[in-house]
Every structure is written in C-alpha cells, then in structure tokens.
C-alpha positions as a Python dict, from the first residue, in 0.01 Angstrom:
ca = {
    (1, 'X'): (0, 0, 0),
    (2, 'X'): (-316, -171, 83),
    (3, 'X'): (-632, -24, -58),
    (4, 'X'): (-990, -95, -94),
    (5, 'X'): (-1236, -12, -380),
    (6, 'X'): (-1581, -99, -529),
    (7, 'X'): (-1607, -208, -895),
    (8, 'X'): (-1952, -173, -1040),
    (9, 'X'): (-2083, -131, -1412),
    (10, 'X'): (-2381, -80, -1634),
    (11, 'X'): (-2596, 125, -1381),
    (12, 'X'): (-2809, 257, -1658),
    (13, 'X'): (-2945, 565, -1505),
    (14, 'X'): (-3248, 694, -1691),
    (15, 'X'): (-3382, 365, -1787),
    (16, 'X'): (-3765, 336, -1778),
    (17, 'X'): (-4079, 250, -1960),
    (18, 'X'): (-4243, 530, -2150),
    (19, 'X'): (-4613, 595, -2147),
    (20, 'X'): (-4673, 387, -1844),
    (21, 'X'): (-4802, 463, -1482),
    (22, 'X'): (-4487, 306, -1344),
    (23, 'X'): (-4249, 533, -1548),
    (24, 'X'): (-4120, 743, -1260),
    (25, 'X'): (-4107, 430, -1021),
    (26, 'X'): (-3902, 224, -1259),
    (27, 'X'): (-3680, 524, -1324),
    (28, 'X'): (-3613, 561, -960),
    (29, 'X'): (-3497, 188, -917),
    (30, 'X'): (-3171, 277, -1100),
    (31, 'X'): (-3094, 569, -897),
    (32, 'X'): (-3183, 399, -564),
    (33, 'X'): (-2954, 101, -666),
    (34, 'X'): (-2655, 354, -706),
    (35, 'X'): (-2741, 533, -409),
    (36, 'X'): (-2699, 201, -214),
    (37, 'X'): (-2371, 124, -361),
    (38, 'X'): (-2239, 497, -278),
    (39, 'X'): (-2389, 423, 73),
    (40, 'X'): (-2174, 103, 97),
    (41, 'X'): (-1877, 297, -28),
    (42, 'X'): (-1878, 536, 260),
    (43, 'X'): (-1940, 264, 498),
    (44, 'X'): (-1649, 53, 379),
    (45, 'X'): (-1442, 347, 356),
    (46, 'X'): (-1301, 266, 25),
    (47, 'X'): (-1036, 458, -152),
    (48, 'X'): (-1209, 487, -476),
    (49, 'X'): (-1517, 356, -685),
    (50, 'X'): (-1500, 233, -1029),
    (51, 'X'): (-1789, 244, -1289),
    (52, 'X'): (-1709, 47, -1586),
    (53, 'X'): (-1921, 211, -1827),
    (54, 'X'): (-2299, 265, -1902),
    (55, 'X'): (-2353, 503, -1602),
    (56, 'X'): (-2644, 626, -1801),
    (57, 'X'): (-2881, 430, -2027),
    (58, 'X'): (-2858, 683, -2320),
    (59, 'X'): (-2631, 940, -2412),
    (60, 'X'): (-2893, 1201, -2454),
    (61, 'X'): (-3043, 1197, -2093),
    (62, 'X'): (-3298, 1442, -1938),
    (63, 'X'): (-3167, 1723, -1735),
    (64, 'X'): (-3372, 1588, -1431),
    (65, 'X'): (-3168, 1262, -1482),
    (66, 'X'): (-2852, 1461, -1460),
    (67, 'X'): (-2953, 1643, -1151),
    (68, 'X'): (-3053, 1323, -971),
    (69, 'X'): (-2726, 1172, -1082),
    (70, 'X'): (-2520, 1475, -902),
    (71, 'X'): (-2761, 1434, -587),
    (72, 'X'): (-2661, 1059, -579),
    (73, 'X'): (-2276, 1116, -639),
    (74, 'X'): (-2261, 1410, -396),
    (75, 'X'): (-2168, 1221, -91),
    (76, 'X'): (-1874, 1046, -251),
    (77, 'X'): (-1750, 1410, -359),
    (78, 'X'): (-1808, 1534, -19),
    (79, 'X'): (-1603, 1240, 142),
    (80, 'X'): (-1318, 1279, -135),
    (81, 'X'): (-1363, 946, -252),
    (82, 'X'): (-1284, 939, -643),
    (83, 'X'): (-1548, 805, -857),
    (84, 'X'): (-1360, 674, -1173),
    (85, 'X'): (-1569, 598, -1487),
    (86, 'X'): (-1538, 519, -1846),
    (87, 'X'): (-1813, 554, -2129),
    (88, 'X'): (-2008, 254, -2213),
    (89, 'X'): (-2184, 202, -2553),
    (90, 'X'): (-2511, 365, -2407),
    (91, 'X'): (-2320, 665, -2252),
    (92, 'X'): (-2154, 763, -2587),
    (93, 'X'): (-2282, 1043, -2788),
    (94, 'X'): (-2197, 1052, -3169),
    (95, 'X'): (-2203, 1438, -3214),
    (96, 'X'): (-1873, 1565, -3091),
    (97, 'X'): (-1960, 1933, -3137),
    (98, 'X'): (-2100, 1954, -2791),
    (99, 'X'): (-1989, 1805, -2431),
    (100, 'X'): (-2159, 1495, -2306),
    (101, 'X'): (-2309, 1433, -1975),
    (102, 'X'): (-2032, 1214, -1874),
    (103, 'X'): (-1775, 1488, -1979),
    (104, 'X'): (-1972, 1733, -1787),
    (105, 'X'): (-1986, 1517, -1464),
    (106, 'X'): (-1600, 1498, -1488),
    (107, 'X'): (-1552, 1874, -1535),
    (108, 'X'): (-1771, 1931, -1231),
    (109, 'X'): (-1551, 1677, -1023),
    (110, 'X'): (-1836, 1421, -946),
    (111, 'X'): (-1650, 1153, -1172),
    (112, 'X'): (-1314, 1108, -1319),
    (113, 'X'): (-1366, 1018, -1680),
    (114, 'X'): (-1095, 828, -1834),
    (115, 'X'): (-1037, 838, -2209),
    (116, 'X'): (-708, 778, -2398),
    (117, 'X'): (-570, 987, -2679),
    (118, 'X'): (-499, 812, -3009),
    (119, 'X'): (-185, 854, -3225),
    (120, 'X'): (-183, 907, -3605),
    (121, 'X'): (-115, 536, -3642),
    (122, 'X'): (-365, 408, -3421),
    (123, 'X'): (-185, 375, -3101),
    (124, 'X'): (-287, 475, -2757),
    (125, 'X'): (-155, 744, -2522),
    (126, 'X'): (-294, 737, -2165),
    (127, 'X'): (-233, 1091, -2057),
    (128, 'X'): (-225, 1177, -1684),
    (129, 'X'): (-578, 1278, -1556),
    (130, 'X'): (-601, 1662, -1527),
    (131, 'X'): (-840, 1749, -1249),
    (132, 'X'): (-895, 2112, -1366),
    (133, 'X'): (-988, 1991, -1731),
    (134, 'X'): (-1165, 1677, -1612),
    (135, 'X'): (-1006, 1466, -1864),
    (136, 'X'): (-707, 1220, -1924),
    (137, 'X'): (-657, 842, -1947),
    (138, 'X'): (-452, 761, -1632),
    (139, 'X'): (-438, 833, -1266),
    (140, 'X'): (-250, 705, -947),
    (141, 'X'): (-409, 623, -622),
    (142, 'X'): (-153, 525, -353),
    (143, 'X'): (67, 333, -578),
    (144, 'X'): (-187, 181, -800),
    (145, 'X'): (-191, 299, -1180),
    (146, 'X'): (-534, 320, -1292),
    (147, 'X'): (-600, 318, -1666),
    (148, 'X'): (-919, 364, -1859),
    (149, 'X'): (-1078, 333, -2196),
    (150, 'X'): (-1439, 285, -2265),
    (151, 'X'): (-1641, 114, -2535),
    (152, 'X'): (-1434, 77, -2855),
    (153, 'X'): (-1671, -147, -3070),
    (154, 'X'): (-1667, -489, -3221),
    (155, 'X'): (-1284, -503, -3305),
    (156, 'X'): (-1192, -457, -2954),
    (157, 'X'): (-976, -764, -2932),
    (158, 'X'): (-756, -625, -3204),
    (159, 'X'): (-693, -338, -2987),
    (160, 'X'): (-534, -520, -2703),
    (161, 'X'): (-172, -519, -2810),
    (162, 'X'): (-168, -161, -2867),
    (163, 'X'): (-332, -102, -2548),
    (164, 'X'): (-70, -309, -2380),
    (165, 'X'): (218, -139, -2563),
    (166, 'X'): (107, 192, -2436),
    (167, 'X'): (144, 92, -2052),
    (168, 'X'): (494, 94, -1918),
    (169, 'X'): (424, 110, -1548),
    (170, 'X'): (394, -170, -1293),
    (171, 'X'): (106, -224, -1046),
    (172, 'X'): (-177, -160, -1296),
    (173, 'X'): (-547, -183, -1336),
    (174, 'X'): (-741, -122, -1637),
    (175, 'X'): (-1128, -5, -1662),
    (176, 'X'): (-1255, -138, -1988),
    (177, 'X'): (-1615, -146, -2121),
    (178, 'X'): (-1612, -475, -2316),
    (179, 'X'): (-1738, -822, -2283),
    (180, 'X'): (-1595, -1177, -2334),
    (181, 'X'): (-1781, -1393, -2578),
    (182, 'X'): (-1754, -1708, -2368),
    (183, 'X'): (-1973, -1523, -2098),
    (184, 'X'): (-2188, -1290, -2310),
    (185, 'X'): (-2246, -1454, -2644),
    (186, 'X'): (-2533, -1210, -2741),
    (187, 'X'): (-2357, -890, -2684),
    (188, 'X'): (-2219, -673, -2941),
    (189, 'X'): (-1883, -532, -2868),
    (190, 'X'): (-1704, -850, -2726),
    (191, 'X'): (-1382, -993, -2779),
    (192, 'X'): (-1268, -1378, -2767),
    (193, 'X'): (-1089, -1496, -2450),
    (194, 'X'): (-764, -1564, -2628),
    (195, 'X'): (-773, -1185, -2738),
    (196, 'X'): (-808, -1083, -2401),
    (197, 'X'): (-550, -1294, -2212),
    (198, 'X'): (-241, -1066, -2309),
    (199, 'X'): (-415, -804, -2073),
    (200, 'X'): (-313, -1035, -1766),
    (201, 'X'): (60, -977, -1840),
    (202, 'X'): (9, -611, -1794),
    (203, 'X'): (-275, -553, -1566),
    (204, 'X'): (-338, -728, -1217),
    (205, 'X'): (-705, -646, -1240),
    (206, 'X'): (-927, -577, -1552),
    (207, 'X'): (-1247, -408, -1456),
    (208, 'X'): (-1502, -504, -1698),
    (209, 'X'): (-1847, -390, -1800),
    (210, 'X'): (-2082, -438, -2062),
    (211, 'X'): (-2240, -788, -1994),
    (212, 'X'): (-2511, -778, -1741),
    (213, 'X'): (-2438, -1094, -1545),
    (214, 'X'): (-2137, -1149, -1333),
    (215, 'X'): (-1842, -1352, -1441),
    (216, 'X'): (-1457, -1383, -1398),
    (217, 'X'): (-1186, -1442, -1670),
    (218, 'X'): (-893, -1661, -1616),
    (219, 'X'): (-568, -1717, -1815),
    (220, 'X'): (-514, -2056, -1960),
    (221, 'X'): (-313, -2154, -1643),
    (222, 'X'): (-604, -2053, -1408),
    (223, 'X'): (-516, -1711, -1288),
    (224, 'X'): (-810, -1479, -1256),
    (225, 'X'): (-753, -1135, -1396),
    (226, 'X'): (-1067, -1014, -1550),
    (227, 'X'): (-1386, -913, -1344),
    (228, 'X'): (-1732, -832, -1471),
    (229, 'X'): (-1981, -753, -1170),
    (230, 'X'): (-2276, -737, -1421),
    (231, 'X'): (-2538, -478, -1366),
    (232, 'X'): (-2674, -421, -1010),
    (233, 'X'): (-3047, -369, -1113),
    (234, 'X'): (-3218, -570, -1359),
    (235, 'X'): (-3216, -376, -1693),
    (236, 'X'): (-3392, -616, -1954),
    (237, 'X'): (-3610, -901, -1950),
    (238, 'X'): (-3402, -1221, -1940),
    (239, 'X'): (-3205, -1111, -1645),
    (240, 'X'): (-3432, -1255, -1365),
    (241, 'X'): (-3195, -1549, -1290),
    (242, 'X'): (-2878, -1355, -1278),
    (243, 'X'): (-2706, -1256, -956),
    (244, 'X'): (-2711, -875, -904),
    (245, 'X'): (-2440, -691, -725),
    (246, 'X'): (-2088, -543, -750),
    (247, 'X'): (-1756, -640, -630),
    (248, 'X'): (-1595, -513, -325),
    (249, 'X'): (-1205, -533, -371),
    (250, 'X'): (-896, -534, -141),
    (251, 'X'): (-540, -490, -263),
    (252, 'X'): (-267, -599, -37),
    (253, 'X'): (87, -714, -113),
    (254, 'X'): (-1, -716, -482),
    (255, 'X'): (-295, -950, -455),
    (256, 'X'): (-658, -844, -558),
    (257, 'X'): (-916, -1021, -331),
    (258, 'X'): (-1273, -970, -462),
    (259, 'X'): (-1616, -1024, -275),
    (260, 'X'): (-1946, -1031, -450),
    (261, 'X'): (-2182, -802, -272),
    (262, 'X'): (-2534, -857, -371),
    (263, 'X'): (-2783, -576, -427),
    (264, 'X'): (-3169, -609, -402),
    (265, 'X'): (-3316, -538, -762),
    (266, 'X'): (-3682, -514, -851),
    (267, 'X'): (-3859, -852, -899),
    (268, 'X'): (-3871, -974, -1238),
    (269, 'X'): (-4044, -1276, -1364),
    (270, 'X'): (-4077, -1468, -1693),
    (271, 'X'): (-4412, -1653, -1712),
    (272, 'X'): (-4524, -1893, -1972),
    (273, 'X'): (-4897, -1987, -1973),
    (274, 'X'): (-4992, -2292, -2167),
    (275, 'X'): (-5366, -2269, -2272),
    (276, 'X'): (-5340, -2576, -2511),
    (277, 'X'): (-5681, -2716, -2579),
    (278, 'X'): (-5892, -2413, -2445),
    (279, 'X'): (-6239, -2430, -2637),
    (280, 'X'): (-6337, -2064, -2558),
    (281, 'X'): (-6190, -1742, -2418),
    (282, 'X'): (-6370, -1745, -2095),
    (283, 'X'): (-6209, -2093, -2019),
    (284, 'X'): (-5864, -1975, -2141),
    (285, 'X'): (-5891, -1664, -1918),
    (286, 'X'): (-5962, -1880, -1617),
    (287, 'X'): (-5691, -2100, -1696),
    (288, 'X'): (-5457, -1803, -1739),
    (289, 'X'): (-5551, -1654, -1397),
    (290, 'X'): (-5485, -1992, -1226),
    (291, 'X'): (-5165, -2050, -1385),
    (292, 'X'): (-5039, -1703, -1312),
    (293, 'X'): (-5120, -1719, -961),
    (294, 'X'): (-4940, -2052, -927),
    (295, 'X'): (-4624, -1928, -1106),
    (296, 'X'): (-4623, -1603, -885),
    (297, 'X'): (-4689, -1779, -564),
    (298, 'X'): (-4432, -1713, -274),
    (299, 'X'): (-4238, -1484, -525),
    (300, 'X'): (-4390, -1151, -408),
    (301, 'X'): (-4176, -920, -185),
    (302, 'X'): (-4417, -615, -166),
    (303, 'X'): (-4282, -448, -467),
    (304, 'X'): (-4470, -433, -805),
    (305, 'X'): (-4278, -687, -1042),
    (306, 'X'): (-4196, -668, -1391),
    (307, 'X'): (-4361, -954, -1580),
    (308, 'X'): (-4245, -1096, -1924),
    (309, 'X'): (-4561, -1296, -2028),
    (310, 'X'): (-4581, -1566, -2307),
    (311, 'X'): (-4909, -1737, -2401),
    (312, 'X'): (-4850, -2067, -2589),
    (313, 'X'): (-5085, -2344, -2691),
    (314, 'X'): (-5353, -2431, -2971),
    (315, 'X'): (-5694, -2317, -2907),
    (316, 'X'): (-6044, -2348, -3063),
    (317, 'X'): (-6135, -1978, -3063),
    (318, 'X'): (-5972, -1673, -3216),
    (319, 'X'): (-5681, -1549, -3018),
    (320, 'X'): (-5798, -1187, -3067),
    (321, 'X'): (-6070, -1274, -2828),
    (322, 'X'): (-5808, -1298, -2554),
    (323, 'X'): (-5709, -930, -2602),
    (324, 'X'): (-5437, -764, -2426),
    (325, 'X'): (-5689, -559, -2203),
    (326, 'X'): (-5838, -852, -2068),
    (327, 'X'): (-5516, -1007, -1990),
    (328, 'X'): (-5396, -697, -1827),
    (329, 'X'): (-5703, -681, -1626),
    (330, 'X'): (-5620, -1018, -1479),
    (331, 'X'): (-5241, -926, -1432),
    (332, 'X'): (-5345, -622, -1243),
    (333, 'X'): (-5579, -807, -1008),
    (334, 'X'): (-5308, -1087, -936),
    (335, 'X'): (-4985, -896, -894),
    (336, 'X'): (-5014, -525, -1009),
    (337, 'X'): (-4702, -546, -1236),
    (338, 'X'): (-4520, -218, -1275),
    (339, 'X'): (-4458, -328, -1635),
    (340, 'X'): (-4570, -623, -1843),
    (341, 'X'): (-4468, -724, -2179),
    (342, 'X'): (-4735, -988, -2324),
    (343, 'X'): (-4633, -1210, -2617),
    (344, 'X'): (-4940, -1388, -2754),
    (345, 'X'): (-4817, -1700, -2939),
    (346, 'X'): (-5161, -1871, -2931),
    (347, 'X'): (-5259, -2080, -3232),
    (348, 'X'): (-5614, -2105, -3389),
    (349, 'X'): (-5681, -2480, -3464),
    (350, 'X'): (-5914, -2466, -3781),
    (351, 'X'): (-6039, -2736, -4028),
    (352, 'X'): (-5937, -2704, -4388),
    (353, 'X'): (-6167, -2799, -4690),
    (354, 'X'): (-6005, -3126, -4688),
    (355, 'X'): (-6107, -3188, -4348),
    (356, 'X'): (-5740, -3167, -4205),
    (357, 'X'): (-5667, -2971, -3897),
    (358, 'X'): (-5444, -2656, -3941),
    (359, 'X'): (-5319, -2395, -3706),
    (360, 'X'): (-5276, -2013, -3754),
    (361, 'X'): (-5074, -1824, -3507),
    (362, 'X'): (-5170, -1477, -3393),
    (363, 'X'): (-4878, -1321, -3598),
    (364, 'X'): (-5023, -1493, -3895),
    (365, 'X'): (-5366, -1342, -3823),
    (366, 'X'): (-5250, -1004, -3747),
    (367, 'X'): (-5065, -993, -4081),
    (368, 'X'): (-5367, -1112, -4274),
    (369, 'X'): (-5579, -850, -4104),
    (370, 'X'): (-5350, -572, -4183),
    (371, 'X'): (-5306, -672, -4535),
    (372, 'X'): (-5661, -643, -4596),
    (373, 'X'): (-5699, -303, -4410),
    (374, 'X'): (-5405, -157, -4606),
    (375, 'X'): (-5506, -332, -4946),
    (376, 'X'): (-5863, -183, -4915),
    (377, 'X'): (-5725, 168, -5021),
    (378, 'X'): (-5605, 159, -5376),
    (379, 'X'): (-5339, 402, -5280),
    (380, 'X'): (-5145, 147, -5082),
    (381, 'X'): (-5196, -170, -5277),
    (382, 'X'): (-4843, -166, -5430),
    (383, 'X'): (-4686, -101, -5064),
    (384, 'X'): (-4893, -361, -4858),
    (385, 'X'): (-4589, -573, -4735),
    (386, 'X'): (-4374, -247, -4654),
    (387, 'X'): (-4676, -90, -4471),
    (388, 'X'): (-4764, -404, -4260),
    (389, 'X'): (-4397, -456, -4157),
    (390, 'X'): (-4393, -86, -4052),
    (391, 'X'): (-4711, -109, -3859),
    (392, 'X'): (-4599, -421, -3660),
    (393, 'X'): (-4258, -259, -3593),
    (394, 'X'): (-4419, 43, -3444),
    (395, 'X'): (-4684, -178, -3255),
    (396, 'X'): (-4368, -388, -3086),
    (397, 'X'): (-4183, -48, -2991),
    (398, 'X'): (-4505, 103, -2831),
    (399, 'X'): (-4568, -222, -2644),
    (400, 'X'): (-4206, -236, -2500),
    (401, 'X'): (-4257, 131, -2360),
    (402, 'X'): (-3910, 241, -2450),
    (403, 'X'): (-3964, 482, -2734),
    (404, 'X'): (-4063, 843, -2723),
    (405, 'X'): (-4324, 1014, -2930),
    (406, 'X'): (-4064, 1200, -3123),
    (407, 'X'): (-3890, 895, -3209),
    (408, 'X'): (-4195, 731, -3337),
    (409, 'X'): (-4275, 1035, -3548),
    (410, 'X'): (-3924, 1019, -3679),
    (411, 'X'): (-3972, 664, -3793),
    (412, 'X'): (-4292, 770, -3988),
    (413, 'X'): (-4113, 1063, -4127),
    (414, 'X'): (-3818, 872, -4265),
    (415, 'X'): (-4047, 606, -4400),
    (416, 'X'): (-4251, 897, -4569),
    (417, 'X'): (-3930, 1042, -4714),
    (418, 'X'): (-3785, 718, -4850),
    (419, 'X'): (-4138, 644, -5014),
    (420, 'X'): (-4141, 1003, -5166),
    (421, 'X'): (-3788, 955, -5292),
    (422, 'X'): (-3888, 611, -5449),
}
C-alpha cells in the first residue's frame, strides 16, 4: 500500500549555551526546528514520522525541556500520526534504575520508542510494540514492517549479521542510530560501509542518524538503501557548510522515493582574522573590525548569528593586550552574535639574546603565566603541570558555555579527591 513519511534525526532538544544572554533563544531554536517539521508532517498528511535518535541533547534533561517537547509533539498525537523513535547516544541514560525521558514519552503516547530485546547468546529479538506499555522493537504501518534499535556503540558493524538474522519478514524498514565511516570520519559509533551492506538485503530503507550532515549509502552495485538526513538545526561549530533538513519519503510499488526538504537553521559563521604584522593592539583591533565586517557582509538575515572566531598571525605586541572583552565589544557592534567562541592563536614576535627573531603563541604565554602563579605558592610547587592543565581545561569548558556550575564543581571535587588519595 502506498504511504508517506518524514525521516529526521539528531534534533538535540535542550541544547544551549550556558551562562550567556542567548541561552533561552538558542534553546528555542531546536524546538522551533522540530515544530516546523511537525507542521510539515501535518500538511503533507504523512502516515508517520521517524526520529533516528538524539531527540534530546542529553539524557538528563530539564523538566521544562520535557514539557516543551510534549507541547511540540501534541499536534502529531492529536492527528493520530505515529512518531516512531530510537535512542541516540545523547538520549541514553546509564542509570537503569529509573525511567528515561524517552521511555516516559513512549508510555504517554507521544512517541513509539523502539528497542529490541537481547537473547542470552547476544542475539536480537524485535518484539511487537505494546501500545499500553510503550515498548517493543517492531511495529507495522499499512504493510510496512518497521524495526528499530538505537545507539549500540563502536562495534555496531559486528552486530549487523545478528540484526538481519532476527528479521524474517518482507517489506522492511530499519531505524538505526549509527554512522558510516566514509561520510562521518570523526564520529564515534560508526561502522564501515562493507559492514553495513548486508542490511540492504533485509531492509529496503535504513533510516540512519548520528552524523550531522546528510548522505546516502549505496551497495557496491549502486542501489541506495541507507539514508541519513543529518541534523535539521546546526548543533556544533563546523556545521555551517552542511545542508540542513530532513527527508520526505514516498513508498509505492515497493520503491522508496525520497526528497530532501531544507530547514532554516540559525546562521553560523567560521571567521579567520589574519592580523599578521600588526605593530600594536589598536592597529590590530582596527584590522579585526575591518576583516570581520567584510567576512560577514551580505550574510546577515536578521537573526543573531553564531560565530566561531580564530585570530592568526605574528604580532609585535603581547597578545594579552587584545583581550576577549575588547574583541567581544567589536563583535557586539558589528553583528550582535548570539554566541561566539574566540580562539586567539596570535604569536608574539620577540628577539632572543642572539638577535634571532622568535615567536611565542598565546597558549605558550598563558602556560608560562599560570606556571608562575601556581609555583609562587610552595604548597603547589610539586603539582604545577597538573594544576595548570586543570585550569586551562576549566577555562575551555567555561568559554564553550556548555558546562553547568555543578559539573565544574564535580571536576574540582574529583581532582581534590584524586590528589588527597595520592
């Protein structure tokens, strides 16, 4: 029977930048993105919606994130359009003594969370989905058999034969949170293309998630069977050049026909500012302003952008003089970024005792200063390297804006306990 569905993945609800004025606005980006997909699902009168993992950014979400998720998914539930999902590596909680947010959504009927059972010898059992319990590994819509399993880790490729052995039906679709190395070389939890190819013999459509850029997977003879839509919103810096959207898929006469539907993510820019040769901080700051304006020219759409900023070049002044606050002031005047990450890779050109020029990077200077500060206290002289590394690690976490106060305290507490035990 002909049917139509939407395949999306890696929504990352709850993602934001902590400790910044744009925290609430950035969090809302991801909800608005999902709301747009839900609206399209209703307009297209789809038979179901697939979410191939990472609905949430973390397994432990805030109650308001859960409430907002229900609000967004409510129109699908009201229209009796099943929202079928699996868990991604971000959704998963490691404490199994309590129910997860994904399980709660499934029990409440907002999603149908597919998760297979395992046999004693490591095999898979895709039990029929139980609507009342909100669990199972397999359901049927019209005459399409939909199977699902979420993130299963770095050895996913070794599980493919057992997955295929567990499926004995025809006209099958698999919902699977896994990446393919060819397309997502930096991801953890991928498998090689040759490991994935046996899935094509059992499933007409493998709905993938995990990688944040869209791609298709083909068998050696050129038959497309794997579909990864990528994340519909930009999640991390580095994704500014990726197409963002989801797949609208029609199944008729046993053939899956997909169309990539673009979404409208928040603007994200990676800007490299070359200040090589600047003689003083004021000259460098003016050059920074000029290059920034040129890089962002004609790229504004009214929304506050996300900026990944990198300063490079050899300068004749101490890089500390070009402090983050001065740079942020210029950023605010030029583009009012919602969030900016600044990487200062400027090098200080100096003259050694032999008259030869040398350069020190800002990272080298920071380490030297911290070593002096830590070493000034006799209590810490034996732990200089350790405490400097800890200070820099905490600095990086805070600047990224993705760590809570409790997590920072936990890092310090673990370090204190480790040193006390030593």
